[in-house]
N, CA and C atoms as an extended XYZ file, in Angstrom:
243
Properties=species:S:1:pos:R:3:atomname:S:1:resname:S:1:resid:I:1 pbc="F F F"
N        23.372       91.630       72.697 N   ARG     1
C        24.757       91.512       73.124 CA  ARG     1
C        25.498       90.547       72.218 C   ARG     1
N        26.590       90.987       71.692 N   ASP     2
C        27.441       90.145       70.843 CA  ASP     2
C        26.642       89.410       69.774 C   ASP     2
N        25.801       90.156       69.056 N   VAL     3
C        24.905       89.557       68.063 CA  VAL     3
C        25.598       89.447       66.707 C   VAL     3
N        25.361       88.322       66.065 N   ARG     4
C        25.836       88.099       64.701 CA  ARG     4
C        24.675       87.558       63.885 C   ARG     4
N        24.467       88.115       62.695 N   VAL     5
C        23.418       87.664       61.785 CA  VAL     5
C        24.102       87.170       60.520 C   VAL     5
N        23.649       86.022       60.044 N   GLU     6
C        24.189       85.448       58.813 CA  GLU     6
C        23.075       85.264       57.804 C   GLU     6
N        23.421       85.414       56.540 N   ALA     7
C        22.493       85.162       55.442 CA  ALA     7
C        23.285       84.539       54.307 C   ALA     7
N        22.797       83.454       53.773 N   GLY     8
C        23.482       82.792       52.670 CA  GLY     8
C        24.874       82.320       53.044 C   GLY     8
N        25.077       82.002       54.326 N   GLY     9
C        26.377       81.531       54.776 CA  GLY     9
C        27.395       82.628       55.016 C   GLY     9
N        26.961       83.894       54.900 N   HIS    10
C        27.872       85.022       55.102 CA  HIS    10
C        27.388       85.878       56.264 C   HIS    10
N        28.331       86.409       57.020 N   GLU    11
C        27.981       87.327       58.101 CA  GLU    11
C        27.536       88.658       57.496 C   GLU    11
N        26.321       89.092       57.859 N   VAL    12
C        25.805       90.358       57.345 CA  VAL    12
C        25.717       91.424       58.433 C   VAL    12
N        25.872       91.009       59.691 N   LEU    13
C        25.832       91.969       60.786 CA  LEU    13
C        26.582       91.392       61.974 C   LEU    13
N        27.433       92.201       62.554 N   SER    14
C        28.130       91.863       63.791 CA  SER    14
C        28.008       93.080       64.695 C   SER    14
N        27.360       92.901       65.829 N   LEU    15
C        27.064       94.031       66.708 CA  LEU    15
C        27.454       93.659       68.136 C   LEU    15
N        28.561       94.202       68.638 N   PRO    16
C        28.997       93.861       69.996 CA  PRO    16
C        27.973       94.259       71.055 C   PRO    16
N        27.403       95.465       70.942 N   SER    17
C        26.445       95.925       71.935 CA  SER    17
C        25.721       97.155       71.401 C   SER    17
N        24.462       97.261       71.739 N   LEU    18
C        23.671       98.440       71.399 CA  LEU    18
C        22.608       98.602       72.468 C   LEU    18
N        22.665       99.699       73.185 N   ASP    19
C        21.673      100.000       74.214 CA  ASP    19
C        20.922      101.253       73.799 C   ASP    19
N        19.593      101.166       73.812 N   ILE    20
C        18.751      102.304       73.469 CA  ILE    20
C        17.835      102.567       74.654 C   ILE    20
N        17.897      103.768       75.186 N   ALA    21
C        17.091      104.122       76.354 CA  ALA    21
C        15.612      104.173       75.993 C   ALA    21
N        14.739      103.757       76.918 N   PRO    22
C        13.301      103.831       76.670 CA  PRO    22
C        12.883      105.255       76.296 C   PRO    22
N        12.005      105.361       75.300 N   GLY    23
C        11.498      106.652       74.852 CA  GLY    23
C        12.408      107.379       73.886 C   GLY    23
N        13.563      106.789       73.601 N   SER    24
C        14.504      107.428       72.680 CA  SER    24
C        14.023      107.327       71.246 C   SER    24
N        14.433      108.287       70.459 N   HIS    25
C        14.221      108.251       69.015 CA  HIS    25
C        15.581      107.984       68.402 C   HIS    25
N        15.653      106.988       67.531 N   VAL    26
C        16.936      106.563       66.988 CA  VAL    26
C        16.873      106.540       65.469 C   VAL    26
N        17.918      107.031       64.841 N   ALA    27
C        18.057      106.933       63.390 CA  ALA    27
C        19.180      105.948       63.103 C   ALA    27
N        18.921      105.022       62.212 N   ILE    28
C        19.939      104.050       61.802 CA  ILE    28
C        20.446      104.497       60.436 C   ILE    28
N        21.682      104.937       60.397 N   VAL    29
C        22.259      105.431       59.150 CA  VAL    29
C        23.585      104.722       58.892 C   VAL    29
N        23.960      104.662       57.633 N   GLY    30
C        25.233      104.056       57.281 CA  GLY    30
C        25.296      103.811       55.795 C   GLY    30
N        26.456      103.410       55.369 N   ALA    31
C        26.690      103.139       53.952 CA  ALA    31
C        25.906      101.904       53.501 C   ALA    31
N        25.738      101.807       52.210 N   SER    32
C        25.089      100.643       51.629 CA  SER    32
C        25.848       99.379       52.043 C   SER    32
N        25.106       98.392       52.513 N   GLY    33
C        25.732       97.129       52.908 CA  GLY    33
C        26.290       97.109       54.316 C   GLY    33
N        26.023       98.155       55.095 N   SER    34
C        26.590       98.222       56.449 CA  SER    34
C        25.765       97.484       57.499 C   SER    34
N        24.567       96.993       57.130 N   GLY    35
C        23.782       96.189       58.061 CA  GLY    35
C        22.542       96.858       58.619 C   GLY    35
N        22.145       97.984       58.070 N   LYS    36
C        20.963       98.695       58.577 CA  LYS    36
C        19.705       97.835       58.481 C   LYS    36
N        19.462       97.274       57.315 N   SER    37
C        18.270       96.441       57.119 CA  SER    37
C        18.364       95.164       57.946 C   SER    37
N        19.538       94.626       58.089 N   SER    38
C        19.724       93.420       58.909 CA  SER    38
C        19.423       93.711       60.373 C   SER    38
N        19.845       94.882       60.853 N   LEU    39
C        19.554       95.273       62.231 CA  LEU    39
C        18.053       95.426       62.433 C   LEU    39
N        17.392       96.121       61.524 N   LEU    40
C        15.946       96.282       61.623 CA  LEU    40
C        15.238       94.934       61.560 C   LEU    40
N        15.670       94.074       60.642 N   GLY    41
C        15.084       92.738       60.526 CA  GLY    41
C        15.264       91.920       61.785 C   GLY    41
N        16.383       92.097       62.455 N   LEU    42
C        16.644       91.392       63.711 CA  LEU    42
C        15.672       91.856       64.790 C   LEU    42
N        15.491       93.167       64.900 N   VAL    43
C        14.593       93.730       65.914 CA  VAL    43
C        13.140       93.353       65.632 C   VAL    43
N        12.760       93.295       64.359 N   LEU    44
C        11.378       92.958       63.996 CA  LEU    44
C        11.106       91.453       63.997 C   LEU    44
N        12.150       90.656       64.167 N   GLY    45
C        11.969       89.213       64.201 CA  GLY    45
C        12.021       88.553       62.839 C   GLY    45
N        12.404       89.298       61.810 N   TRP    46
C        12.515       88.719       60.470 CA  TRP    46
C        13.772       87.881       60.354 C   TRP    46
N        14.820       88.271       61.078 N   HIS    47
C        16.082       87.534       61.108 CA  HIS    47
C        16.294       87.003       62.515 C   HIS    47
N        17.038       85.928       62.610 N   ARG    48
C        17.422       85.400       63.918 CA  ARG    48
C        18.924       85.521       64.068 C   ARG    48
N        19.342       85.771       65.284 N   ALA    49
C        20.769       85.890       65.552 CA  ALA    49
C        21.426       84.522       65.429 C   ALA    49
N        22.522       84.467       64.688 N   ALA    50
C        23.308       83.237       64.589 CA  ALA    50
C        24.118       83.045       65.867 C   ALA    50
N        24.384       84.147       66.556 N   ALA    51
C        25.105       84.118       67.831 CA  ALA    51
C        24.668       85.332       68.636 C   ALA    51
N        24.840       85.268       69.936 N   GLY    52
C        24.486       86.372       70.813 CA  GLY    52
C        23.003       86.382       71.139 C   GLY    52
N        22.554       87.479       71.708 N   GLU    53
C        21.146       87.588       72.085 CA  GLU    53
C        20.650       89.008       71.927 C   GLU    53
N        19.364       89.115       71.620 N   VAL    54
C        18.685       90.402       71.501 CA  VAL    54
C        17.757       90.509       72.702 C   VAL    54
N        17.881       91.606       73.433 N   LEU    55
C        17.077       91.795       74.637 CA  LEU    55
C        16.159       92.998       74.479 C   LEU    55
N        14.978       92.895       75.079 N   HIS    56
C        14.035       94.010       75.159 CA  HIS    56
C        13.622       94.116       76.608 C   HIS    56
N        13.866       95.259       77.221 N   ASP    57
C        13.606       95.454       78.654 CA  ASP    57
C        14.274       94.381       79.497 C   ASP    57
N        15.463       93.939       79.071 N   GLY    58
C        16.225       92.960       79.841 CA  GLY    58
C        15.824       91.521       79.627 C   GLY    58
N        14.845       91.275       78.758 N   HIS    59
C        14.376       89.919       78.483 CA  HIS    59
C        14.689       89.545       77.043 C   HIS    59
N        14.995       88.292       76.841 N   ARG    60
C        15.324       87.807       75.493 CA  ARG    60
C        14.148       88.051       74.544 C   ARG    60
N        14.451       88.594       73.379 N   LEU    61
C        13.437       88.872       72.362 CA  LEU    61
C        13.258       87.614       71.514 C   LEU    61
N        12.321       86.773       71.945 N   ASP    62
C        12.038       85.539       71.219 CA  ASP    62
C        10.634       85.628       70.622 C   ASP    62
N        10.162       84.538       70.047 N   ALA    63
C         8.867       84.550       69.355 CA  ALA    63
C         7.726       84.979       70.277 C   ALA    63
N         7.712       84.501       71.518 N   SER    64
C         6.611       84.869       72.420 CA  SER    64
C         6.693       86.344       72.814 C   SER    64
N         7.900       86.866       73.017 N   ALA    65
C         8.048       88.284       73.346 CA  ALA    65
C         7.626       89.153       72.165 C   ALA    65
N         7.975       88.741       70.956 N   LEU    66
C         7.562       89.490       69.770 CA  LEU    66
C         6.043       89.512       69.636 C   LEU    66
N         5.396       88.388       69.928 N   ALA    67
C         3.939       88.319       69.833 CA  ALA    67
C         3.286       89.313       70.793 C   ALA    67
N         3.815       89.415       72.000 N   VAL    68
C         3.276       90.356       72.983 CA  VAL    68
C         3.488       91.795       72.513 C   VAL    68
N         4.670       92.082       71.988 N   LEU    69
C         4.954       93.444       71.517 CA  LEU    69
C         4.084       93.840       70.336 C   LEU    69
N         3.643       92.863       69.564 N   ARG    70
C         2.822       93.150       68.378 CA  ARG    70
C         1.340       93.271       68.695 C   ARG    70
N         0.937       92.981       69.932 N   GLU    71
C        -0.463       93.108       70.302 CA  GLU    71
C        -0.872       94.573       70.223 C   GLU    71
N        -2.075       94.841       69.715 N   PRO    72
C        -2.507       96.240       69.618 CA  PRO    72
C        -2.674       96.863       70.997 C   PRO    72
N        -2.408       98.143       71.061 N   ASP    73
C        -2.604       98.909       72.291 CA  ASP    73
C        -4.103       99.175       72.411 C   ASP    73
N        -4.742       98.762       73.519 N   PRO    74
C        -6.190       98.975       73.679 CA  PRO    74
C        -6.593      100.442       73.565 C   PRO    74
N        -5.740      101.355       74.020 N   GLU    75
C        -6.074      102.779       73.910 CA  GLU    75
C        -6.083      103.239       72.475 C   GLU    75
N        -5.152      102.717       71.644 N   ASP    76
C        -5.153      103.068       70.232 CA  ASP    76
C        -6.388      102.505       69.542 C   ASP    76
N        -6.802      101.310       69.933 N   ALA    77
C        -7.984      100.679       69.333 CA  ALA    77
C        -9.240      101.480       69.643 C   ALA    77
N        -9.240      102.169       70.795 N   ALA    78
C       -10.397      102.974       71.181 CA  ALA    78
C       -10.364      104.358       70.542 C   ALA    78
N        -9.328      104.629       69.768 N   GLY    79
C        -9.244      105.900       69.076 CA  GLY    79
C        -8.583      107.002       69.884 C   GLY    79
N        -8.029      106.633       71.057 N   ARG    80
C        -7.337      107.628       71.880 CA  ARG    80
C        -5.868      107.633       71.535 C   ARG    80
N        -5.264      108.805       71.464 N   ARG    81
C        -3.823      108.892       71.177 CA  ARG    81
C        -3.155      109.862       72.079 C   ARG    81
């Protein structure tokens, strides 16, 4: 919600709101310099929001939430898909 990402003292992404339904497949497209990589970096935890908040399932996406999301799925580890 109301997320802003800055790099080198410049705003590289301003996103008022983005809601993605669970199970959705999403394509991020846009012109060069429009913030696609910044958005992905924000979701992956490579960038931090200078303002606003990033939520996953209604909870703030912080370092501990990212760690939980990155844990391997036990079913995948067992070779089941």
